[in-house]
Coordinates of C-alpha atoms in Angstrom, one line a residue:
M1 CA 0.0 0.0 0.0
F2 CA 2.7 2.5 1.0
R3 CA 4.6 2.5 -2.3
K4 CA 5.7 6.1 -2.0
S5 CA 7.0 8.5 0.6
F6 CA 9.0 11.6 0.8
G7 CA 10.1 14.1 3.5
F8 CA 11.1 17.7 3.8
R9 CA 13.0 20.1 6.0
K10 CA 12.9 23.9 6.5
K11 CA 15.6 26.2 5.3
S12 CA 17.1 28.6 7.8
S13 CA 16.3 32.3 7.5
D14 CA 17.9 34.2 4.6
D15 CA 20.8 36.4 5.5
D16 CA 18.8 39.5 4.9
G17 CA 16.4 38.7 7.7
R18 CA 13.4 37.7 5.6
L19 CA 11.0 34.9 6.6
P20 CA 12.4 31.4 5.9
R21 CA 11.5 29.8 2.6
F22 CA 11.1 26.2 1.8
Q23 CA 13.6 24.3 -0.4
R24 CA 14.1 20.7 -1.5
T25 CA 17.4 18.9 -0.5
V26 CA 18.7 15.4 -0.5
S27 CA 17.1 12.5 1.3
Q28 CA 19.6 12.0 4.2
A29 CA 18.8 15.4 5.5
S30 CA 15.2 14.4 6.1
D31 CA 15.5 13.4 9.7
P32 CA 18.2 14.7 12.2
R33 CA 17.6 11.7 14.3
S34 CA 18.5 9.3 11.5
P35 CA 21.9 7.5 12.0
N36 CA 22.5 8.0 8.3
S37 CA 22.1 11.8 8.5
S38 CA 25.0 13.7 6.8
P39 CA 27.1 15.7 9.2
N40 CA 27.1 18.5 6.7
T41 CA 23.3 18.9 6.6
R42 CA 21.6 22.1 7.9
S43 CA 20.2 22.4 11.3
P44 CA 17.1 20.3 12.3
S45 CA 14.9 23.2 11.3
G46 CA 16.3 23.1 7.8
V47 CA 14.0 21.5 4.7
S48 CA 14.7 18.1 3.0
M49 CA 13.0 15.9 0.5
S50 CA 13.4 12.2 0.4
T51 CA 11.9 9.1 -1.1
Q52 CA 12.3 5.4 -0.4
E53 CA 13.8 5.0 -3.9
G54 CA 16.4 7.8 -3.6
H55 CA 17.0 11.5 -4.0
V56 CA 14.3 13.8 -5.3
G57 CA 16.4 16.7 -6.7
P58 CA 18.7 19.6 -6.0
T59 CA 18.0 22.6 -3.8
T60 CA 15.4 24.8 -5.5
P61 CA 14.3 28.2 -4.1
L62 CA 10.7 29.1 -4.5
P63 CA 9.4 31.9 -6.8
R64 CA 8.9 35.3 -5.4
L65 CA 5.6 37.2 -5.5
S66 CA 4.9 38.6 -8.9
Q67 CA 3.3 42.0 -9.7
I68 CA 1.0 42.7 -12.6
A69 CA -0.9 45.9 -14.3
P70 CA -5.6 50.5 -15.0
S71 CA -7.8 50.9 -18.0
N72 CA -9.7 53.8 -19.4
T73 CA -13.2 53.3 -20.7
L74 CA -16.2 55.5 -21.5
Q75 CA -18.4 57.2 -18.9
P76 CA -22.0 56.1 -18.9
S77 CA -24.6 58.3 -20.4
R78 CA -26.4 60.5 -17.9
K79 CA -29.5 60.4 -20.0
N80 CA -29.7 56.6 -19.9
H81 CA -29.4 56.5 -16.2
N82 CA -32.0 59.1 -15.6
H83 CA -34.4 57.2 -18.0
S84 CA -33.9 54.0 -16.1
R85 CA -34.7 55.7 -12.8
K86 CA -37.8 57.3 -14.2
D87 CA -39.3 54.0 -15.5
S88 CA -38.4 51.8 -12.5
N89 CA -40.6 51.1 -9.5
H90 CA -37.8 51.7 -7.0
S91 CA -36.7 54.4 -4.6
W92 CA -33.5 56.0 -5.8
K93 CA -31.4 58.7 -4.2
N94 CA -30.1 61.3 -6.6
S95 CA -26.5 60.6 -7.4
E96 CA -25.8 64.3 -7.4
S97 CA -27.7 65.0 -4.1
Y98 CA -24.4 65.8 -2.3
S99 CA -20.7 65.7 -3.1
G100 CA -18.3 63.1 -1.9
S101 CA -16.9 65.4 0.8
E102 CA -20.4 65.9 2.2
A103 CA -21.2 62.1 2.2
P104 CA -22.9 61.4 5.6
F105 CA -21.4 59.4 8.4
G106 CA -23.3 56.3 9.5
L107 CA -25.7 54.2 7.4
D108 CA -27.2 55.8 4.3
V109 CA -29.9 54.1 2.2
I110 CA -29.2 54.9 -1.5
Y111 CA -31.6 52.4 -3.2
T112 CA -34.7 50.5 -2.1
P113 CA -36.8 48.1 -4.2
E114 CA -40.4 49.3 -4.0
N115 CA -42.0 45.9 -3.2
G116 CA -39.7 44.9 -0.4
H117 CA -36.1 43.7 -0.5
K118 CA -34.7 40.2 -0.3
A119 CA -31.3 41.3 1.0
D120 CA -29.2 44.2 2.2
I121 CA -25.9 45.2 0.6
V122 CA -23.8 47.6 2.7
F123 CA -20.7 49.3 1.2
I124 CA -18.0 50.4 3.6
H125 CA -15.0 52.5 2.5
G126 CA -11.4 52.4 3.7
L127 CA -8.7 54.7 5.0
G128 CA -9.1 58.3 3.7
G129 CA -12.3 57.4 1.8
T130 CA -15.9 58.5 2.0
G131 CA -19.3 56.8 1.4
R132 CA -19.4 58.2 -2.1
L133 CA -15.9 59.0 -3.4
T134 CA -14.5 55.6 -2.6
W135 CA -17.0 54.0 -5.1
S136 CA -16.9 56.8 -7.7
K137 CA -14.2 56.9 -10.5
Y138 CA -12.9 60.3 -11.3
K139 CA -15.0 61.6 -8.4
D140 CA -17.9 61.6 -10.9
P141 CA -21.3 61.1 -9.3
H142 CA -22.5 59.3 -12.4
L143 CA -19.9 56.6 -11.8
F144 CA -21.0 56.0 -8.2
W145 CA -21.7 52.4 -9.2
P146 CA -23.6 51.1 -6.1
L147 CA -26.3 53.6 -7.1
T148 CA -25.9 54.0 -10.9
F149 CA -24.9 50.5 -12.0
L150 CA -26.1 47.9 -9.5
P151 CA -29.8 48.6 -9.3
L152 CA -30.1 47.9 -13.0
E153 CA -28.8 44.4 -12.6
P154 CA -31.1 41.3 -12.4
D155 CA -31.5 39.9 -8.9
I156 CA -29.3 42.6 -7.4
C157 CA -32.1 45.0 -8.0
L158 CA -34.1 43.1 -5.4
A159 CA -31.6 44.1 -2.7
R160 CA -31.6 47.3 -0.7
I161 CA -28.3 49.1 -1.1
L162 CA -26.6 51.2 1.7
T163 CA -23.3 52.9 2.4
F164 CA -21.7 53.3 5.8
G165 CA -19.5 56.3 6.3
Y166 CA -17.0 57.2 9.1
N167 CA -14.3 59.8 9.7
A168 CA -11.3 58.2 8.2
N169 CA -9.7 61.4 7.0
F170 CA -6.2 61.0 8.3
R171 CA -5.1 64.3 6.8
K172 CA -7.0 66.4 9.3
A173 CA -6.4 66.9 13.0
G174 CA -8.6 64.8 15.1
N175 CA -8.8 62.2 17.9
V176 CA -5.5 60.4 17.7
N177 CA -6.8 57.5 19.9
I178 CA -9.7 56.4 17.8
S179 CA -9.3 52.8 16.7
V180 CA -10.7 50.2 14.3
L181 CA -12.7 48.9 17.3
D182 CA -14.4 52.4 17.7
F183 CA -15.4 52.4 14.1
A184 CA -16.7 48.8 14.5
K185 CA -18.9 49.8 17.5
D186 CA -20.3 52.7 15.4
L187 CA -21.2 50.3 12.7
L188 CA -23.0 47.9 15.0
F189 CA -24.9 50.8 16.7
D190 CA -26.1 52.1 13.3
L191 CA -27.0 48.6 12.1
K192 CA -29.3 48.4 15.2
Y193 CA -30.6 51.9 15.5
A194 CA -30.3 53.8 12.2
T195 CA -33.4 55.2 10.6
D196 CA -34.3 56.2 7.1
E197 CA -35.3 59.7 5.9
R198 CA -38.8 59.2 7.4
T199 CA -37.2 58.3 10.8
Q200 CA -38.3 54.7 10.5
N201 CA -36.0 52.1 11.7
L202 CA -34.1 50.3 8.9
N203 CA -34.8 46.9 10.5
M204 CA -31.3 45.6 9.6
G205 CA -31.1 41.9 10.3
N206 CA -34.6 41.0 9.0
V207 CA -33.1 39.8 5.7
P208 CA -29.6 38.4 4.9
L209 CA -26.8 41.0 4.9
I210 CA -23.9 41.3 2.5
F211 CA -21.0 43.6 3.0
V212 CA -18.8 45.0 0.3
V213 CA -15.7 46.5 1.9
H214 CA -12.6 48.3 0.7
S215 CA -9.3 48.3 2.5
M216 CA -9.6 49.2 6.2
G217 CA -13.4 48.8 5.9
G218 CA -12.9 45.1 5.8
L219 CA -11.2 45.2 9.2
I220 CA -14.0 47.2 10.6
V221 CA -16.6 44.6 9.5
K222 CA -14.5 41.7 10.9
E223 CA -14.2 43.5 14.2
A224 CA -17.9 44.4 14.3
Y225 CA -18.8 40.7 13.5
M226 CA -16.6 39.6 16.4
Q227 CA -18.0 42.2 18.9
G228 CA -21.5 41.3 18.0
Q229 CA -21.0 37.6 18.6
N230 CA -21.5 37.7 22.4
D231 CA -23.8 40.7 22.7
P232 CA -27.5 39.8 22.7
E233 CA -28.4 43.3 21.6
Y234 CA -26.8 42.6 18.2
E235 CA -27.6 38.9 17.9
S236 CA -30.1 39.1 15.1
I237 CA -27.9 41.4 13.1
V238 CA -24.8 39.2 13.4
K239 CA -26.8 36.1 12.5
A240 CA -28.1 37.9 9.3
I241 CA -24.6 38.5 8.0
A242 CA -24.3 36.0 5.1
A243 CA -21.3 37.2 3.1
I244 CA -18.4 39.6 3.0
T245 CA -16.8 40.7 -0.2
F246 CA -13.3 42.1 0.6
L247 CA -11.7 44.5 -1.9
A248 CA -8.0 44.8 -1.1
T249 CA -8.3 44.4 2.7
P250 CA -5.0 44.4 4.7
H251 CA -5.8 41.3 6.8
R252 CA -2.1 41.0 7.7
G253 CA -1.3 44.7 7.4
T254 CA 0.8 46.9 5.1
N255 CA 4.3 48.4 5.4
L256 CA 2.8 51.7 4.1
A257 CA 1.0 52.3 7.4
E258 CA 4.3 52.9 9.2
V259 CA 5.5 55.3 6.5
L260 CA 2.2 57.2 6.6
N261 CA 2.3 57.7 10.4
R262 CA 5.8 59.0 10.2
I263 CA 4.7 61.5 7.7
L264 CA 1.8 62.6 9.9
Q265 CA 4.1 62.9 12.9
S266 CA 6.3 65.3 11.0
T267 CA 3.5 67.8 10.3
I268 CA 2.1 70.5 12.5
V269 CA -1.6 70.2 11.5
T270 CA -2.0 66.5 11.9
N271 CA -0.9 63.7 14.2
S272 CA -0.4 60.0 13.8
K273 CA -3.6 58.0 14.3
Q274 CA -4.1 54.8 16.3
Y275 CA -6.1 53.2 13.5
I276 CA -3.2 53.7 11.1
S277 CA -0.8 52.1 13.5
E278 CA -3.2 49.1 13.6
L279 CA -2.7 48.7 9.9
A280 CA 1.0 48.0 10.3
K281 CA 2.3 44.7 9.1
N282 CA 1.4 42.0 11.5
S283 CA 0.3 44.5 14.2
F284 CA -1.0 43.0 17.5
T285 CA -4.5 44.3 16.6
L286 CA -4.5 42.4 13.3
Q287 CA -3.1 39.2 14.8
K288 CA -5.7 39.2 17.5
L289 CA -8.5 39.9 15.1
N290 CA -7.4 37.2 12.7
E291 CA -7.1 34.7 15.5
Q292 CA -10.7 35.4 16.6
F293 CA -12.2 35.7 13.1
R294 CA -10.9 32.4 11.9
H295 CA -13.2 30.5 14.3
V296 CA -16.4 32.1 12.9
A297 CA -15.4 32.6 9.3
P298 CA -16.7 29.2 8.1
R299 CA -20.3 30.4 8.7
L300 CA -19.8 33.1 6.0
D301 CA -19.4 33.3 2.2
I302 CA -16.1 35.0 1.8
I303 CA -14.8 36.5 -1.4
S304 CA -11.4 38.3 -1.5
F305 CA -10.2 40.4 -4.3
Y306 CA -6.6 41.7 -4.5
E307 CA -4.8 44.4 -6.4
T308 CA -2.2 43.6 -9.0
Q309 CA -0.9 47.0 -9.9
P310 CA 1.3 49.5 -8.0
T311 CA -0.4 52.6 -6.6
S312 CA 0.7 56.2 -7.0
I313 CA 1.7 57.7 -3.7
G314 CA 1.7 61.3 -4.8
L315 CA 5.5 61.7 -5.3
K316 CA 6.9 62.1 -8.8
N317 CA 6.4 58.8 -10.7
A318 CA 6.5 56.9 -7.4
R319 CA 4.3 53.8 -7.4
I320 CA 4.3 51.0 -4.8
M321 CA 2.3 47.9 -4.1
V322 CA 0.1 48.9 -1.2
L323 CA -1.0 45.3 -0.5
E324 CA 0.6 42.1 -1.6
K325 CA -1.7 39.1 -2.4
D326 CA -0.8 37.3 0.8
S327 CA -2.1 40.1 3.0
S328 CA -5.4 40.5 1.0
I329 CA -6.3 36.8 1.2
L330 CA -7.4 35.0 4.4
G331 CA -6.6 31.5 3.2
Y332 CA -9.7 30.0 4.8
P333 CA -11.5 26.9 3.4
G334 CA -14.3 27.8 1.0
E335 CA -12.9 31.4 0.5
T336 CA -13.0 32.6 -3.1
S337 CA -10.0 34.8 -4.2
K338 CA -9.6 36.6 -7.4
A339 CA -7.2 39.2 -8.9
L340 CA -8.4 42.5 -10.2
N341 CA -6.5 44.4 -12.9
A342 CA -6.2 47.6 -10.8
D343 CA -4.2 49.4 -8.1
H344 CA -5.3 49.8 -4.5
H345 CA -7.7 52.7 -5.3
G346 CA -9.0 51.2 -8.6
V347 CA -10.2 47.9 -7.2
C348 CA -13.4 49.7 -6.1
K349 CA -13.9 52.2 -8.9
Y350 CA -15.1 51.4 -12.4
D351 CA -15.5 53.2 -15.7
S352 CA -18.8 51.7 -16.8
P353 CA -21.0 48.6 -16.5
K354 CA -18.7 47.1 -19.2
D355 CA -15.6 47.5 -17.1
P356 CA -14.1 44.0 -16.7
N357 CA -13.4 44.6 -13.0
Y358 CA -17.0 45.7 -12.4
I359 CA -18.3 42.6 -14.2
I360 CA -16.2 40.4 -12.0
V361 CA -17.4 42.0 -8.8
R362 CA -21.0 42.3 -10.1
N363 CA -21.1 38.6 -10.9
V364 CA -20.1 37.8 -7.4
L365 CA -22.8 40.0 -5.9
K366 CA -25.4 38.6 -8.2
S367 CA -24.4 35.1 -7.2
L368 CA -24.7 35.9 -3.5
V369 CA -28.1 37.6 -3.9
S370 CA -29.4 34.8 -6.2
K371 CA -28.3 32.2 -3.5
I372 CA -30.3 34.1 -0.9
I373 CA -33.3 34.3 -3.1
S374 CA -33.1 30.6 -3.9
I375 CA -32.8 29.7 -0.2
N376 CA -35.9 31.9 0.6
R377 CA -37.8 30.0 -2.1
S378 CA -36.9 26.6 -0.6
T379 CA -37.0 27.3 3.1
R380 CA -38.5 24.0 4.1
P381 CA -35.8 21.8 2.4
S382 CA -33.2 24.2 3.8
L383 CA -34.5 23.6 7.3
S384 CA -34.6 19.9 6.7
N385 CA -30.9 19.9 5.7
R386 CA -29.9 21.9 8.7
R387 CA -31.9 19.4 10.9
E388 CA -30.1 16.5 9.2
S389 CA -26.8 18.2 9.9
R390 CA -27.6 18.5 13.6
D391 CA -28.8 14.9 13.7
L392 CA -25.6 13.8 12.0
K393 CA -23.4 15.8 14.4
A394 CA -25.2 14.2 17.4
L395 CA -25.1 10.7 15.9
L396 CA -21.3 10.8 15.2
A397 CA -20.6 12.8 18.4
I398 CA -18.8 15.6 16.6
A399 CA -18.1 18.2 19.2
V400 CA -15.3 20.1 17.4
L401 CA -15.2 20.7 13.6
P402 CA -11.8 20.3 11.9
D403 CA -12.0 23.8 10.3
T404 CA -10.5 25.4 13.4
D405 CA -7.2 23.6 13.1
Y406 CA -7.1 24.0 9.3
I407 CA -7.7 27.8 9.6
F408 CA -5.1 28.1 12.3
F409 CA -2.3 26.6 10.1
R410 CA -3.5 28.1 6.9
D411 CA -3.3 31.5 8.5
Q412 CA 0.4 30.9 9.1
W413 CA 1.1 30.2 5.5
T414 CA 3.3 32.7 3.7
Q415 CA 2.9 33.5 0.0
G416 CA 5.5 31.8 -2.1
T417 CA 6.0 28.8 0.2
C418 CA 4.8 25.2 -0.3
D419 CA 4.3 25.6 -4.1
W420 CA 7.0 23.0 -4.8
I421 CA 4.7 20.2 -3.7
L422 CA 2.4 20.8 -6.7
E423 CA 5.3 20.0 -9.0
E424 CA 6.6 17.0 -7.0
K425 CA 6.2 13.9 -9.3
K426 CA 5.3 11.5 -6.4
Y427 CA 2.6 13.9 -5.2
T428 CA 1.1 14.5 -8.7
K429 CA 1.1 10.7 -9.4
W430 CA -0.6 10.0 -6.1
Q431 CA -3.2 12.7 -6.9
E432 CA -4.0 11.2 -10.3
T433 CA -3.4 7.5 -10.0
F434 CA -5.9 4.8 -10.6
D435 CA -3.6 2.1 -9.1
P436 CA -5.1 0.9 -5.7
A437 CA -1.6 0.0 -4.6
S438 CA -0.5 3.7 -4.9
C439 CA -3.4 5.4 -3.2
L440 CA -1.6 6.1 0.1
L441 CA 1.3 8.6 0.3
W442 CA 3.4 9.3 3.3
L443 CA 5.0 12.8 3.6
H444 CA 7.4 13.1 6.5
G445 CA 9.7 15.8 8.0
G446 CA 11.4 16.9 11.2
A447 CA 9.9 18.8 14.0
A448 CA 8.8 22.4 13.4
T449 CA 9.5 22.2 9.6
G450 CA 6.0 23.5 8.6
K451 CA 4.4 20.1 8.0
S452 CA 0.9 21.2 9.2
V453 CA 1.2 24.5 7.2
L454 CA 2.0 22.4 4.1
S455 CA -1.0 20.1 4.9
S456 CA -3.3 23.2 4.9
F457 CA -1.8 24.3 1.6
I458 CA -2.5 20.9 0.0
I459 CA -6.1 21.0 1.4
N460 CA -6.7 24.4 0.0
S461 CA -5.2 23.4 -3.4
L462 CA -7.5 20.4 -3.7
V463 CA -10.6 22.4 -2.6
E464 CA -9.8 25.2 -5.1
K465 CA -9.8 22.5 -7.9
G466 CA -13.2 21.4 -6.8
A467 CA -12.0 18.1 -5.4
C468 CA -13.9 16.2 -2.7
C469 CA -11.4 16.6 0.2
Q470 CA -11.7 15.7 3.9
Y471 CA -9.0 16.3 6.5
F472 CA -8.0 15.8 10.1
F473 CA -5.3 17.3 12.2
I474 CA -4.2 14.9 15.0
R475 CA -3.1 16.9 18.0
F476 CA -1.1 15.4 20.9
G477 CA -2.3 18.2 23.3
D478 CA -5.9 17.2 22.8
Q479 CA -6.8 13.7 24.0
K480 CA -9.9 13.5 21.8
K481 CA -8.0 14.5 18.6
R482 CA -5.4 11.8 19.2
T483 CA -7.9 8.9 18.9
L484 CA -8.6 6.9 15.7
S485 CA -12.3 6.9 16.6
F486 CA -12.6 10.7 16.4
L487 CA -10.5 10.8 13.2
L488 CA -12.9 8.4 11.5
R489 CA -16.0 10.1 12.8
S490 CA -14.8 13.5 11.6
I491 CA -13.9 12.2 8.1
A492 CA -17.3 10.6 7.9
Y493 CA -19.1 13.8 9.0
Q494 CA -17.2 15.9 6.4
M495 CA -18.0 13.4 3.6
A496 CA -21.7 13.4 4.6
Q497 CA -21.8 17.2 4.1
N498 CA -20.8 16.7 0.4
M499 CA -22.5 13.4 -0.4
P500 CA -26.3 13.4 0.3
N501 CA -26.7 9.7 -0.3
F502 CA -23.9 8.9 2.2
R503 CA -25.5 11.3 4.7
Q504 CA -28.9 9.7 4.4
K505 CA -27.5 6.2 4.9
I506 CA -25.5 7.2 8.0
I507 CA -28.6 8.9 9.6
E508 CA -30.5 5.6 9.0
L509 CA -27.9 4.0 11.3
A510 CA -29.6 5.8 14.2
D511 CA -32.2 3.0 14.2
E512 CA -29.4 0.6 15.2
A513 CA -28.7 2.6 18.4
I514 CA -24.9 2.4 17.9
D515 CA -23.1 4.7 20.3
F516 CA -20.3 5.8 17.9
E517 CA -18.6 8.0 20.5
T518 CA -17.7 4.9 22.6
A519 CA -17.6 2.3 19.7
D520 CA -14.2 0.9 18.9
P521 CA -12.6 2.2 15.6
K522 CA -13.0 -1.2 13.9
T523 CA -16.8 -1.0 14.4
I524 CA -16.9 2.5 12.9
W525 CA -14.8 1.5 10.0
E526 CA -16.9 -1.6 9.2
R527 CA -20.3 0.0 9.7
I528 CA -19.7 3.4 8.1
F529 CA -16.9 3.0 5.6
K530 CA -16.8 -0.6 4.4
A531 CA -20.6 -1.2 4.6
I532 CA -21.7 2.1 3.2
L533 CA -19.1 4.3 1.7
F534 CA -17.1 1.6 -0.2
N535 CA -20.4 0.4 -1.9
L536 CA -21.7 3.8 -3.1
G537 CA -19.9 3.5 -6.4
E538 CA -18.9 7.1 -6.6
K539 CA -16.6 7.8 -9.6
Q540 CA -15.2 11.1 -8.3
P541 CA -11.9 10.7 -6.5
I542 CA -11.9 11.3 -2.8
Y543 CA -8.9 12.8 -0.9
W544 CA -8.2 12.5 2.8
I545 CA -5.4 14.5 4.4
I546 CA -4.3 13.2 7.8
D547 CA -1.8 15.5 9.5
G548 CA 0.2 14.6 12.6
L549 CA 0.1 10.8 12.4
D550 CA 3.0 10.5 14.9
E551 CA 0.9 12.3 17.5
A552 CA -1.9 9.7 17.4
D553 CA -2.4 7.3 20.3
D554 CA -1.6 4.4 18.1
P555 CA -0.1 5.4 14.7
R556 CA 0.3 1.7 13.7
A557 CA -3.4 1.1 14.2
V558 CA -4.2 4.1 12.0
L559 CA -2.0 2.8 9.2
R560 CA -3.4 -0.7 9.4
L561 CA -7.0 0.5 9.1
L562 CA -6.3 3.0 6.3
S563 CA -4.5 0.4 4.3
D564 CA -7.8 -1.4 4.0
I565 CA -9.0 1.1 1.4
S566 CA -7.6 -1.1 -1.3
S567 CA -10.8 -3.2 -0.9
S568 CA -12.9 -0.2 -1.9
S569 CA -14.3 0.2 -5.4
M570 CA -14.0 4.0 -4.9
R571 CA -10.9 6.0 -5.8
I572 CA -9.8 7.1 -2.3
R573 CA -6.5 8.8 -2.0
I574 CA -4.9 9.3 1.4
L575 CA -2.0 11.6 2.3
V576 CA -0.6 11.1 5.8
V577 CA 1.8 13.7 7.2
S578 CA 4.1 13.2 10.2
R579 CA 7.6 13.2 11.6
K580 CA 9.9 10.4 10.5
S581 CA 10.6 7.8 13.2
S582 CA 11.9 4.3 13.2
D583 CA 8.6 3.0 14.5
L584 CA 6.7 4.6 11.6
V585 CA 9.2 3.5 9.0
D586 CA 8.8 0.0 10.3
A587 CA 5.0 0.3 10.3
V588 CA 5.0 1.6 6.7
Q589 CA 7.2 -1.3 5.6
K590 CA 4.9 -3.8 7.2
A591 CA 1.7 -2.2 6.0
P592 CA -0.3 -4.5 3.6
K593 CA 0.7 -4.1 0.0

């Protein structure tokens, strides 16, 4: 069964102090504890690649981040827009009713469908922006696309559209202590208590809520979402949040923040601002926010757009990348990420409804609203599915979902690392093979070499390709996560989420009154996997990623059970990741072929 294996080690930091990168080296460097280790190999934290057959290849550094390139198109006809407004049965706010500098703070309704709305879409600007100018190219009110483009789109026209403004003008003197948290609290307050022009409450939370956020606006929404989690006053609003569309949001900060604050400190009129300091690369505020948000993010549809062009910073011909891709993407399971051919300012401003960037963003919003409408039309089946999911959780005794561990390690991934695995021949062969004897691959490396981060990278790569992928992170510090029983139950639960037939057959097992939480792993394997899964006849390949095999209570028992997949008619591919030890080498060699 274990026909292939390879290992890796982590390269020490570059001399210039940058983060360590991964490289491939020869096989004998794979384990510092091995008696065959070369005395000339790098420290135990260095990276190596090995196979049972021999060397994989020479040391190969990973590619650096690449940068790419604004476009000019026609402005829309003012006559056409006015004609559309006149003939529609909707409430529109005049696009020229006030200038960008006069855009109000707080929530502002700019468009309302006349016969009720199916969703709310709220636009939130970033640092130095306003509720109008941020979304208006050339500062032209006719290019204020949330008002002049979106209400003409199918499905989107059924959503109410709002903007949220706050005082993010860092060029003027003001309260130097105001923070992202303060803006987030203002947002929550307005979502709860804001009124329309007739002083009637906006009743936010009555329908699903979609946020479209630019730059720092994304951090404000994340913070508001976290603050509202444990506050009963905002419970209905937080539960209504269905999706967040991030446009160049600095989830991990930007080096430009430090430069900007130094400039402000040198002026007489203005001072450095706390919320700018919080945008600094890997600031404490951002690290804390990311740590909290990753636990709740799986409940949301998350779409992340990132810039690909350098942005002018006002100096002669000076242009810089404000945000790199790795700061603009969360790296969470299910997240959709996409490049926009624009700089940091241009990702949220469009020339016309035919602007390629607008079409990309519009299609995402249309998909989100269409999904909401579809769910509303089939409420009863939706409730049934949720009930089945709760029943399944109880039946399999799933107290903790694996997403938490995945997000934790994925959040530690650095752009430009781990790509080498996608070109590794043994990995690609494992991924594509039809040979039952080659369906299980062992990837091994030393302690603290980034194995779990690599596992999260592989999981994300498979999911992005649309593959059916389940995973489990074995953790020595958590007794439950060390057991083979919980591993099998978690894999089964994840598969049931993607395979309705499998889910239904597992739920039917409830009639047999099997206590899966206390059942021995062999019973779980026989009743759920061999009796049900292996006989479904699914043609699509299934991928299982098992991280931390060496931390399991009984690694040998895990290997023996997983080796049994050769009896399945389904194409199941298993990748196990662990440290390399003599016990595991022996277990792999003795595993059934």
